Amino acid sequence: MAPPAPATTTDAIKNFQLSLGPPEFDAATPQVITIETSDGGLDTYVDIEIADPAAQGGVCPKITGGPCNLISSGGAEADRNGYARLEFEWFGSTPGHDDIHHPGTYTVTVQDRGNGSTVSLDFTAR
């Protein structure tokens, strides 16, 4: 069976786009989740936050100002075409990491520092 197509969303005002894949996967299996943005500001920085809505406490987000439930934050430089890419490692049930990631729906939020556009997408670890 072919993997599911990446999920995509667009900021309707600025045309800033976010795609991530795979959008759904088995929580016990280690994965690399690819996060890509396009049509953002040229030669700027893209902030990326991954939140676990079910988490209690943790690192507080700077983009959304929501609850302190981040499992990852960072970013990537956009190139001269407004494209940026980041990979997030999902450990699954890898020994020594089995208490880090668990089944649930996670929200990826990205913000273009150059023009302030913000978009979000969810991925699901089942």
PDB file of C-alpha atoms in Angstrom:
ATOM      1  CA  MET A   1       0.000   0.000   0.000  1.00  0.00           C
ATOM      2  CA  ALA A   2       1.320   3.448  -0.944  1.00  0.00           C
ATOM      3  CA  PRO A   3       1.962   5.938   1.868  1.00  0.00           C
ATOM      4  CA  PRO A   4      -0.658   8.675   2.270  1.00  0.00           C
ATOM      5  CA  ALA A   5      -0.104  11.889   0.345  1.00  0.00           C
ATOM      6  CA  PRO A   6       1.333  14.771   2.358  1.00  0.00           C
ATOM      7  CA  ALA A   7      -1.184  17.138   3.901  1.00  0.00           C
ATOM      8  CA  THR A   8      -1.078  20.738   2.683  1.00  0.00           C
ATOM      9  CA  THR A   9      -2.558  24.071   3.800  1.00  0.00           C
ATOM     10  CA  THR A  10      -2.184  27.661   2.623  1.00  0.00           C
ATOM     11  CA  ASP A  11      -2.354  31.072   4.281  1.00  0.00           C
ATOM     12  CA  ALA A  12      -5.049  32.634   2.074  1.00  0.00           C
ATOM     13  CA  ILE A  13      -3.678  36.183   2.355  1.00  0.00           C
ATOM     14  CA  LYS A  14       0.010  35.640   1.737  1.00  0.00           C
ATOM     15  CA  ASN A  15      -0.077  32.260  -0.117  1.00  0.00           C
ATOM     16  CA  PHE A  16       2.399  30.866   2.432  1.00  0.00           C
ATOM     17  CA  GLN A  17       2.094  27.077   2.223  1.00  0.00           C
ATOM     18  CA  LEU A  18       2.844  24.257   4.637  1.00  0.00           C
ATOM     19  CA  SER A  19       3.013  20.572   3.804  1.00  0.00           C
ATOM     20  CA  LEU A  20       4.006  17.661   5.979  1.00  0.00           C
ATOM     21  CA  GLY A  21       4.272  13.977   5.488  1.00  0.00           C
ATOM     22  CA  PRO A  22       3.360  11.460   6.410  1.00  0.00           C
ATOM     23  CA  PRO A  23       0.147  12.985   7.811  1.00  0.00           C
ATOM     24  CA  GLU A  24      -0.759   9.726   9.602  1.00  0.00           C
ATOM     25  CA  PHE A  25       1.339   6.768  10.781  1.00  0.00           C
ATOM     26  CA  ASP A  26       1.753   4.038  13.398  1.00  0.00           C
ATOM     27  CA  ALA A  27       2.907   5.639  16.665  1.00  0.00           C
ATOM     28  CA  ALA A  28       5.170   2.690  17.551  1.00  0.00           C
ATOM     29  CA  THR A  29       7.177   2.923  14.317  1.00  0.00           C
ATOM     30  CA  PRO A  30      10.095   5.386  14.101  1.00  0.00           C
ATOM     31  CA  GLN A  31       9.441   7.991  11.382  1.00  0.00           C
ATOM     32  CA  VAL A  32      10.959  11.074   9.868  1.00  0.00           C
ATOM     33  CA  ILE A  33       8.263  13.699   9.420  1.00  0.00           C
ATOM     34  CA  THR A  34       9.101  16.120   6.642  1.00  0.00           C
ATOM     35  CA  ILE A  35       7.902  19.691   7.177  1.00  0.00           C
ATOM     36  CA  GLU A  36       8.098  21.958   4.124  1.00  0.00           C
ATOM     37  CA  THR A  37       7.040  25.553   3.538  1.00  0.00           C
ATOM     38  CA  SER A  38       6.850  27.389   0.258  1.00  0.00           C
ATOM     39  CA  ASP A  39       5.881  30.786  -1.107  1.00  0.00           C
ATOM     40  CA  GLY A  40       7.179  32.481   2.017  1.00  0.00           C
ATOM     41  CA  GLY A  41       9.464  35.466   2.327  1.00  0.00           C
ATOM     42  CA  LEU A  42      12.679  35.240   0.349  1.00  0.00           C
ATOM     43  CA  ASP A  43      15.892  34.615   2.290  1.00  0.00           C
ATOM     44  CA  THR A  44      14.100  34.756   5.637  1.00  0.00           C
ATOM     45  CA  TYR A  45      13.688  32.430   8.601  1.00  0.00           C
ATOM     46  CA  VAL A  46      10.709  30.137   9.229  1.00  0.00           C
ATOM     47  CA  ASP A  47       9.859  29.300  12.858  1.00  0.00           C
ATOM     48  CA  ILE A  48       8.394  25.836  13.423  1.00  0.00           C
ATOM     49  CA  GLU A  49       6.607  24.492  16.516  1.00  0.00           C
ATOM     50  CA  ILE A  50       5.119  21.046  17.118  1.00  0.00           C
ATOM     51  CA  ALA A  51       2.522  20.855  19.885  1.00  0.00           C
ATOM     52  CA  ASP A  52       0.932  17.907  21.636  1.00  0.00           C
ATOM     53  CA  PRO A  53      -2.580  19.150  22.510  1.00  0.00           C
ATOM     54  CA  ALA A  54      -2.920  16.344  25.091  1.00  0.00           C
ATOM     55  CA  ALA A  55       0.256  17.351  26.970  1.00  0.00           C
ATOM     56  CA  GLN A  56       0.227  19.025  30.352  1.00  0.00           C
ATOM     57  CA  GLY A  57       3.103  21.445  30.813  1.00  0.00           C
ATOM     58  CA  GLY A  58       6.277  21.679  28.783  1.00  0.00           C
ATOM     59  CA  VAL A  59       7.841  24.325  26.575  1.00  0.00           C
ATOM     60  CA  CYS A  60       5.626  27.331  25.805  1.00  0.00           C
ATOM     61  CA  PRO A  61       5.024  28.301  22.155  1.00  0.00           C
ATOM     62  CA  LYS A  62       6.131  31.682  20.826  1.00  0.00           C
ATOM     63  CA  ILE A  63       4.042  31.610  17.640  1.00  0.00           C
ATOM     64  CA  THR A  64       0.579  30.807  18.988  1.00  0.00           C
ATOM     65  CA  GLY A  65       0.897  31.862  22.618  1.00  0.00           C
ATOM     66  CA  GLY A  66      -1.198  28.824  23.539  1.00  0.00           C
ATOM     67  CA  PRO A  67      -0.677  26.284  26.305  1.00  0.00           C
ATOM     68  CA  CYS A  68       2.848  25.115  27.148  1.00  0.00           C
ATOM     69  CA  ASN A  69       2.705  21.824  25.272  1.00  0.00           C
ATOM     70  CA  LEU A  70       5.495  21.870  22.676  1.00  0.00           C
ATOM     71  CA  ILE A  71       7.412  18.690  21.926  1.00  0.00           C
ATOM     72  CA  SER A  72       9.691  20.487  19.459  1.00  0.00           C
ATOM     73  CA  SER A  73      10.519  23.981  18.276  1.00  0.00           C
ATOM     74  CA  GLY A  74      13.078  25.327  15.897  1.00  0.00           C
ATOM     75  CA  GLY A  75      13.160  26.555  12.375  1.00  0.00           C
ATOM     76  CA  ALA A  76      14.856  26.713   9.037  1.00  0.00           C
ATOM     77  CA  GLU A  77      16.210  29.308   6.637  1.00  0.00           C
ATOM     78  CA  ALA A  78      13.992  29.919   3.616  1.00  0.00           C
ATOM     79  CA  ASP A  79      15.882  30.023   0.343  1.00  0.00           C
ATOM     80  CA  ARG A  80      15.716  32.728  -2.328  1.00  0.00           C
ATOM     81  CA  ASN A  81      12.501  31.138  -3.611  1.00  0.00           C
ATOM     82  CA  GLY A  82      10.784  31.193  -0.196  1.00  0.00           C
ATOM     83  CA  TYR A  83      11.184  27.413   0.375  1.00  0.00           C
ATOM     84  CA  ALA A  84      12.241  25.857   3.701  1.00  0.00           C
ATOM     85  CA  ARG A  85      12.444  22.243   4.873  1.00  0.00           C
ATOM     86  CA  LEU A  86      12.886  20.632   8.267  1.00  0.00           C
ATOM     87  CA  GLU A  87      12.756  17.009   9.386  1.00  0.00           C
ATOM     88  CA  PHE A  88      11.323  15.949  12.743  1.00  0.00           C
ATOM     89  CA  GLU A  89      12.371  12.571  14.111  1.00  0.00           C
ATOM     90  CA  TRP A  90       9.557  10.518  15.641  1.00  0.00           C
ATOM     91  CA  PHE A  91      11.155   7.908  17.895  1.00  0.00           C
ATOM     92  CA  GLY A  92       8.154   5.590  18.230  1.00  0.00           C
ATOM     93  CA  SER A  93       8.928   2.783  20.626  1.00  0.00           C
ATOM     94  CA  THR A  94      12.710   2.875  20.064  1.00  0.00           C
ATOM     95  CA  PRO A  95      14.417   1.616  23.257  1.00  0.00           C
ATOM     96  CA  GLY A  96      15.352   4.515  25.482  1.00  0.00           C
ATOM     97  CA  HIS A  97      12.876   6.824  23.732  1.00  0.00           C
ATOM     98  CA  ASP A  98       9.611   4.943  24.268  1.00  0.00           C
ATOM     99  CA  ASP A  99       8.215   7.464  26.755  1.00  0.00           C
ATOM    100  CA  ILE A 100       8.717  10.512  24.507  1.00  0.00           C
ATOM    101  CA  HIS A 101       6.145  10.072  21.751  1.00  0.00           C
ATOM    102  CA  HIS A 102       2.695   8.550  22.106  1.00  0.00           C
ATOM    103  CA  PRO A 103      -0.447   8.136  19.963  1.00  0.00           C
ATOM    104  CA  GLY A 104      -2.395  11.318  19.338  1.00  0.00           C
ATOM    105  CA  THR A 105      -2.906  14.256  17.025  1.00  0.00           C
ATOM    106  CA  TYR A 106      -0.097  16.811  16.958  1.00  0.00           C
ATOM    107  CA  THR A 107      -0.198  20.335  15.536  1.00  0.00           C
ATOM    108  CA  VAL A 108       2.626  21.763  13.429  1.00  0.00           C
ATOM    109  CA  THR A 109       2.581  25.581  13.282  1.00  0.00           C
ATOM    110  CA  VAL A 110       4.973  27.586  11.129  1.00  0.00           C
ATOM    111  CA  GLN A 111       5.505  31.318  10.833  1.00  0.00           C
ATOM    112  CA  ASP A 112       7.402  33.270   8.217  1.00  0.00           C
ATOM    113  CA  ARG A 113       9.453  35.939  10.006  1.00  0.00           C
ATOM    114  CA  GLY A 114       9.665  37.997   6.840  1.00  0.00           C
ATOM    115  CA  ASN A 115       5.959  38.626   6.361  1.00  0.00           C
ATOM    116  CA  GLY A 116       4.331  37.226   9.522  1.00  0.00           C
ATOM    117  CA  SER A 117       2.237  34.586   7.740  1.00  0.00           C
ATOM    118  CA  THR A 118       1.275  31.679   9.992  1.00  0.00           C
ATOM    119  CA  VAL A 119      -0.183  28.303   9.005  1.00  0.00           C
ATOM    120  CA  SER A 120      -0.856  25.049  10.883  1.00  0.00           C
ATOM    121  CA  LEU A 121      -1.474  21.401  10.022  1.00  0.00           C
ATOM    122  CA  ASP A 122      -2.005  18.282  12.124  1.00  0.00           C
ATOM    123  CA  PHE A 123      -0.420  14.854  11.905  1.00  0.00           C
ATOM    124  CA  THR A 124      -1.775  11.780  13.647  1.00  0.00           C
ATOM    125  CA  ALA A 125       0.203   9.007  15.308  1.00  0.00           C
ATOM    126  CA  ARG A 126      -2.263   6.143  15.721  1.00  0.00           C
TER     127      ARG A 126
END
